[in-house]
Coordinates of N, CA, C and O and ligand atoms in Angstrom, one line a residue:
M1 N -7.9 23.2 4.9 CA -8.4 22.5 6.1 C -9.2 21.2 5.6 O -8.9 20.1 6.1
R2 N -10.1 21.4 4.7 CA -10.8 20.3 4.2 C -9.9 19.3 3.5 O -10.1 18.1 3.7
R3 N -9.0 19.8 2.8 CA -8.1 18.9 2.1 C -7.2 18.1 3.1 O -7.0 16.9 2.8
A4 N -6.8 18.7 4.2 CA -6.1 18.0 5.2 C -6.9 16.8 5.8 O -6.4 15.7 6.0
A5 N -8.2 17.1 6.0 CA -9.0 16.1 6.6 C -9.2 14.9 5.6 O -9.1 13.8 6.0
L6 N -9.3 15.2 4.3 CA -9.4 14.2 3.3 C -8.1 13.3 3.3 O -8.2 12.1 3.2
A7 N -7.0 14.0 3.4 CA -5.7 13.2 3.4 C -5.6 12.3 4.6 O -5.2 11.2 4.4
V8 N -6.0 12.8 5.7 CA -6.0 11.9 6.9 C -6.9 10.7 6.7 O -6.6 9.6 7.0
A9 N -8.1 11.0 6.1 CA -9.1 9.9 5.9 C -8.5 8.8 5.0 O -8.6 7.6 5.2
L10 N -7.8 9.3 3.9 CA -7.2 8.4 3.0 C -6.1 7.5 3.6 O -6.0 6.3 3.3
V11 N -5.3 8.1 4.4 CA -4.2 7.4 5.1 C -4.8 6.3 6.0 O -4.4 5.2 6.1
A12 N -5.9 6.7 6.7 CA -6.6 5.8 7.6 C -7.1 4.6 6.8 O -7.0 3.4 7.2
L13 N -7.7 4.9 5.7 CA -8.3 3.8 4.9 C -7.2 2.9 4.4 O -7.4 1.7 4.4
A14 N -6.1 3.4 4.0 CA -5.0 2.6 3.5 C -4.5 1.7 4.6 O -4.2 0.5 4.4
A15 N -4.4 2.2 5.8 CA -3.9 1.4 6.9 C -4.8 0.3 7.3 O -4.4 -0.8 7.7
A16 N -6.1 0.5 7.0 CA -7.1 -0.5 7.4 C -7.2 -1.6 6.4 O -7.7 -2.7 6.6
S17 N -6.7 -1.4 5.2 CA -6.8 -2.4 4.1 C -5.8 -3.5 4.3 O -4.6 -3.2 4.3
P18 N -6.3 -4.7 4.6 CA -5.4 -5.8 4.8 C -4.6 -6.2 3.6 O -5.2 -6.1 2.5
A19 N -3.3 -6.5 3.7 CA -2.6 -7.0 2.6 C -3.2 -8.4 2.3 O -3.9 -9.0 3.1
L20 N -3.0 -8.9 1.1 CA -3.6 -10.2 0.8 C -3.0 -11.3 1.7 O -1.8 -11.3 2.0
A21 N -3.9 -12.1 2.1 CA -3.5 -13.3 3.0 C -2.7 -14.2 2.1 O -2.9 -14.4 0.9
A22 N -1.7 -14.9 2.7 CA -0.9 -15.8 2.0 C -1.3 -17.3 2.3 O -1.8 -17.5 3.4
D23 N -1.0 -18.2 1.4 CA -1.2 -19.6 1.7 C 0.1 -20.3 1.8 O 1.0 -20.0 1.0
H24 N 0.3 -21.1 2.8 CA 1.5 -21.7 3.1 C 1.3 -23.2 3.1 O 0.2 -23.7 3.4
V25 N 2.3 -24.0 2.9 CA 2.2 -25.5 3.0 C 3.3 -26.0 4.0 O 4.4 -25.6 3.9
V26 N 2.8 -26.9 4.8 CA 3.8 -27.6 5.7 C 3.6 -29.1 5.3 O 2.5 -29.7 5.4
V27 N 4.7 -29.8 4.9 CA 4.6 -31.2 4.6 C 5.0 -32.0 5.8 O 6.0 -31.7 6.5
L28 N 4.3 -33.1 6.0 CA 4.6 -34.1 7.0 C 5.1 -35.3 6.3 O 4.4 -35.9 5.5
S29 N 6.3 -35.7 6.6 CA 6.9 -36.9 5.9 C 8.0 -37.4 6.8 O 8.6 -36.7 7.6
N30 N 8.1 -38.7 6.7 CA 9.1 -39.4 7.5 C 9.0 -39.1 9.0 O 10.0 -38.9 9.7
M31 N 7.7 -39.1 9.4 CA 7.4 -38.9 10.9 C 7.9 -37.6 11.4 O 8.3 -37.5 12.6
R32 N 7.9 -36.6 10.6 CA 8.2 -35.3 11.1 C 7.6 -34.1 10.4 O 7.2 -34.3 9.2
F33 N 7.5 -33.0 11.0 CA 7.0 -31.8 10.3 C 8.1 -31.2 9.5 O 9.2 -31.1 10.0
G34 N 7.8 -30.9 8.2 CA 8.9 -30.3 7.4 C 9.1 -28.8 7.7 O 8.6 -28.3 8.8
A35 N 9.8 -28.1 6.8 CA 10.1 -26.7 7.1 C 8.9 -25.9 7.3 O 7.8 -26.0 6.7
L36 N 9.0 -25.1 8.3 CA 7.8 -24.2 8.7 C 8.0 -22.9 8.0 O 9.1 -22.3 7.9
P37 N 6.9 -22.3 7.6 CA 6.9 -21.0 6.8 C 7.3 -19.9 7.8 O 6.9 -19.8 8.9
A38 N 8.1 -18.9 7.2 CA 8.4 -17.7 7.9 C 7.4 -16.6 7.5 O 6.6 -16.9 6.6
N39 N 7.4 -15.5 8.2 CA 6.5 -14.4 7.8 C 5.0 -14.7 7.8 O 4.3 -14.3 6.9
L40 N 4.6 -15.5 8.8 CA 3.2 -15.8 8.9 C 2.5 -14.6 9.5 O 3.0 -13.9 10.4
R41 N 1.2 -14.4 9.0 CA 0.4 -13.3 9.5 C -1.0 -13.8 9.8 O -1.5 -14.8 9.1
V42 N -1.7 -13.2 10.7 CA -3.1 -13.5 11.0 C -3.9 -13.4 9.7 O -3.7 -12.5 8.9
G43 N -4.7 -14.4 9.4 CA -5.4 -14.5 8.2 C -4.8 -15.4 7.1 O -5.5 -15.8 6.2
D44 N -3.5 -15.7 7.3 CA -2.9 -16.6 6.3 C -3.4 -18.0 6.6 O -4.0 -18.3 7.6
T45 N -3.3 -18.8 5.6 CA -3.7 -20.2 5.7 C -2.4 -21.1 5.7 O -1.4 -20.8 5.1
I46 N -2.6 -22.3 6.3 CA -1.5 -23.3 6.2 C -2.2 -24.6 5.8 O -3.2 -25.0 6.4
T47 N -1.7 -25.2 4.7 CA -2.2 -26.5 4.3 C -1.2 -27.5 4.8 O 0.0 -27.5 4.5
W48 N -1.7 -28.4 5.7 CA -0.9 -29.5 6.2 C -1.0 -30.6 5.3 O -2.1 -31.1 5.0
E49 N 0.1 -31.1 4.7 CA 0.1 -32.2 3.7 C 0.8 -33.4 4.2 O 2.0 -33.4 4.4
N50 N 0.0 -34.4 4.5 CA 0.6 -35.7 5.1 C 1.0 -36.6 3.9 O 0.2 -37.1 3.2
R51 N 2.3 -36.8 3.8 CA 2.8 -37.7 2.8 C 3.2 -39.1 3.3 O 3.8 -39.9 2.6
D52 N 3.0 -39.3 4.6 CA 3.3 -40.6 5.2 C 2.2 -41.6 5.0 O 1.1 -41.2 4.6
I53 N 2.5 -42.8 5.3 CA 1.5 -43.9 5.2 C 0.8 -44.2 6.5 O 0.1 -45.1 6.7
V54 N 1.0 -43.3 7.5 CA 0.3 -43.3 8.8 C -0.4 -42.0 9.0 O 0.0 -41.0 8.4
A55 N -1.4 -42.0 9.8 CA -2.2 -40.8 10.1 C -1.3 -39.9 11.1 O -0.6 -40.4 11.9
H56 N -1.5 -38.6 10.9 CA -0.9 -37.6 11.9 C -2.0 -36.6 12.2 O -3.1 -36.6 11.6
T57 N -1.6 -35.7 13.2 CA -2.5 -34.6 13.4 C -1.6 -33.4 13.5 O -0.4 -33.5 13.7
A58 N -2.2 -32.2 13.3 CA -1.5 -30.9 13.5 C -2.4 -30.3 14.6 O -3.5 -29.8 14.3
S59 N -1.9 -30.3 15.8 CA -2.7 -29.9 16.9 C -2.0 -28.8 17.7 O -1.0 -28.9 18.3
A60 N -2.7 -27.6 17.8 CA -2.1 -26.5 18.5 C -2.3 -26.7 20.0 O -3.4 -27.2 20.5
R61 N -1.3 -26.4 20.8 CA -1.4 -26.6 22.2 C -2.4 -25.6 22.8 O -3.0 -25.9 23.8
D62 N -2.6 -24.5 22.1 CA -3.6 -23.5 22.6 C -5.0 -23.8 22.0 O -6.0 -23.1 22.2
R63 N -5.1 -24.9 21.3 CA -6.4 -25.4 20.7 C -6.9 -24.5 19.6 O -8.1 -24.6 19.3
S64 N -6.1 -23.6 19.1 CA -6.6 -22.8 18.0 C -6.8 -23.5 16.7 O -7.5 -23.0 15.8
F65 N -6.2 -24.7 16.6 CA -6.4 -25.5 15.4 C -6.1 -27.0 15.8 O -5.3 -27.2 16.8
D66 N -6.8 -27.9 15.2 CA -6.5 -29.3 15.5 C -7.1 -30.1 14.3 O -8.3 -30.3 14.2
V67 N -6.2 -30.5 13.4 CA -6.7 -31.3 12.3 C -6.1 -32.7 12.3 O -4.9 -32.9 12.6
T68 N -6.9 -33.7 11.9 CA -6.4 -35.0 11.7 C -6.1 -35.3 10.2 O -7.0 -34.9 9.4
L69 N -5.0 -35.8 9.9 CA -4.6 -36.0 8.5 C -4.4 -37.5 8.3 O -3.4 -38.1 8.8
Q70 N -5.3 -38.1 7.5 CA -5.1 -39.5 7.1 C -3.9 -39.6 6.2 O -3.5 -38.6 5.6
P71 N -3.4 -40.8 5.9 CA -2.3 -40.9 5.0 C -2.6 -40.3 3.7 O -3.7 -40.4 3.1
H72 N -1.7 -39.5 3.2 CA -1.8 -38.8 1.9 C -3.0 -37.8 1.8 O -3.5 -37.5 0.8
Q73 N -3.4 -37.3 3.0 CA -4.4 -36.3 3.0 C -3.8 -34.9 3.3 O -2.8 -34.8 4.1
A74 N -4.5 -33.9 2.8 CA -4.1 -32.5 3.1 C -5.3 -31.7 3.6 O -6.4 -31.9 3.1
R75 N -5.1 -30.9 4.6 CA -6.1 -30.1 5.2 C -5.6 -28.7 5.5 O -4.5 -28.5 5.9
R76 N -6.5 -27.7 5.3 CA -6.1 -26.3 5.4 C -6.7 -25.7 6.7 O -7.8 -25.9 7.0
I77 N -5.9 -24.9 7.3 CA -6.4 -24.1 8.5 C -6.1 -22.6 8.2 O -5.3 -22.3 7.4
T78 N -6.8 -21.8 8.9 CA -6.6 -20.3 8.9 C -6.0 -19.9 10.2 O -6.6 -20.3 11.3
L79 N -5.0 -19.1 10.2 CA -4.4 -18.6 11.4 C -5.2 -17.4 11.9 O -5.4 -16.4 11.2
R80 N -5.7 -17.5 13.1 CA -6.7 -16.6 13.7 C -6.1 -15.6 14.7 O -6.7 -14.6 15.1
H81 N -4.9 -16.0 15.3 CA -4.4 -15.2 16.4 C -2.9 -15.0 16.2 O -2.2 -15.8 15.6
A82 N -2.4 -13.8 16.6 CA -1.0 -13.5 16.6 C -0.3 -14.2 17.7 O -0.9 -14.4 18.8
G83 N 1.0 -14.4 17.6 CA 1.8 -14.9 18.7 C 2.4 -16.2 18.3 O 2.1 -16.8 17.2
P84 N 3.2 -16.8 19.2 CA 3.8 -18.1 18.9 C 2.7 -19.1 19.2 O 1.9 -19.0 20.1
V85 N 2.6 -20.1 18.4 CA 1.7 -21.2 18.5 C 2.5 -22.6 18.5 O 2.9 -23.0 17.4
A86 N 2.6 -23.2 19.6 CA 3.2 -24.5 19.7 C 2.2 -25.5 19.2 O 1.0 -25.5 19.5
F87 N 2.7 -26.5 18.4 CA 1.8 -27.5 17.9 C 2.6 -28.9 18.0 O 3.8 -28.9 18.1
Y88 N 1.8 -30.0 17.8 CA 2.4 -31.3 17.9 C 1.4 -32.3 17.2 O 0.3 -31.9 16.8
C89 N 1.9 -33.5 17.1 CA 1.0 -34.6 16.6 C 0.5 -35.4 17.8 O 1.3 -35.8 18.6
R90 N -0.8 -35.5 17.9 CA -1.4 -36.2 19.0 C -1.0 -37.7 19.0 O -0.9 -38.3 20.0
Y91 N -0.7 -38.3 17.8 CA -0.4 -39.7 17.8 C 1.1 -39.9 18.0 O 1.5 -41.0 18.4
H92 N 1.9 -38.9 17.7 CA 3.4 -39.0 17.9 C 3.9 -37.8 18.5 O 4.3 -36.8 17.8
P93 N 3.8 -37.7 19.8 CA 4.1 -36.4 20.5 C 5.5 -35.9 20.3 O 5.8 -34.7 20.6
A94 N 6.4 -36.8 19.8 CA 7.8 -36.3 19.5 C 7.8 -35.4 18.3 O 8.7 -34.6 18.1
M95 N 6.7 -35.5 17.5 CA 6.6 -34.5 16.4 C 6.0 -33.2 16.9 O 4.9 -33.2 17.4
Q96 N 6.8 -32.2 16.8 CA 6.3 -30.9 17.3 C 7.0 -29.7 16.6 O 8.0 -29.9 15.9
G97 N 6.4 -28.6 16.8 CA 7.1 -27.4 16.2 C 6.4 -26.1 16.8 O 5.5 -26.2 17.7
E98 N 6.8 -25.0 16.3 CA 6.1 -23.7 16.7 C 6.0 -22.8 15.6 O 7.0 -22.5 14.9
L99 N 4.8 -22.3 15.4 CA 4.6 -21.2 14.4 C 4.7 -19.9 15.0 O 4.3 -19.7 16.2
R100 N 5.2 -18.9 14.3 CA 5.3 -17.5 14.8 C 4.4 -16.7 13.9 O 4.7 -16.5 12.7
V101 N 3.3 -16.2 14.5 CA 2.3 -15.5 13.7 C 2.3 -14.0 14.1 O 2.0 -13.7 15.2
A102 N 2.5 -13.2 13.1 CA 2.5 -11.7 13.4 C 1.1 -11.2 13.1 O 0.3 -11.7 12.4
A103 N 0.8 -10.1 13.8 CA -0.5 -9.4 13.6 C -0.5 -8.9 12.2 O 0.6 -8.6 11.6
R104 N -1.7 -8.7 11.6 CA -1.8 -8.1 10.3 C -1.9 -6.6 10.4 O -2.6 -6.1 11.3
Ligands
LIG1 CU1 2.0 -38.2 13.8

């Protein structure tokens, strides 16, 4: 009986241990967002890397993130919420995309 309780406790502990968060990169170049990472999870980070000679932003429509990227600047955000997150560039609204973030 006691051993069963211990086994249950160990399983619960394993389930609560988060897998390591991953770091992802999205490159902005030629006035567009590059390939978007798959398998995003809450707690992961995205580094937005602007390779253009003009400023851009990576702005979530739900306002969960909003970074301004000067030319050749990179900035990192952490994904805080699960679900689809539509985003765009405030300076160039035709630049847009959607992240799909799974719960951890
Ligand atoms: Cu832009």
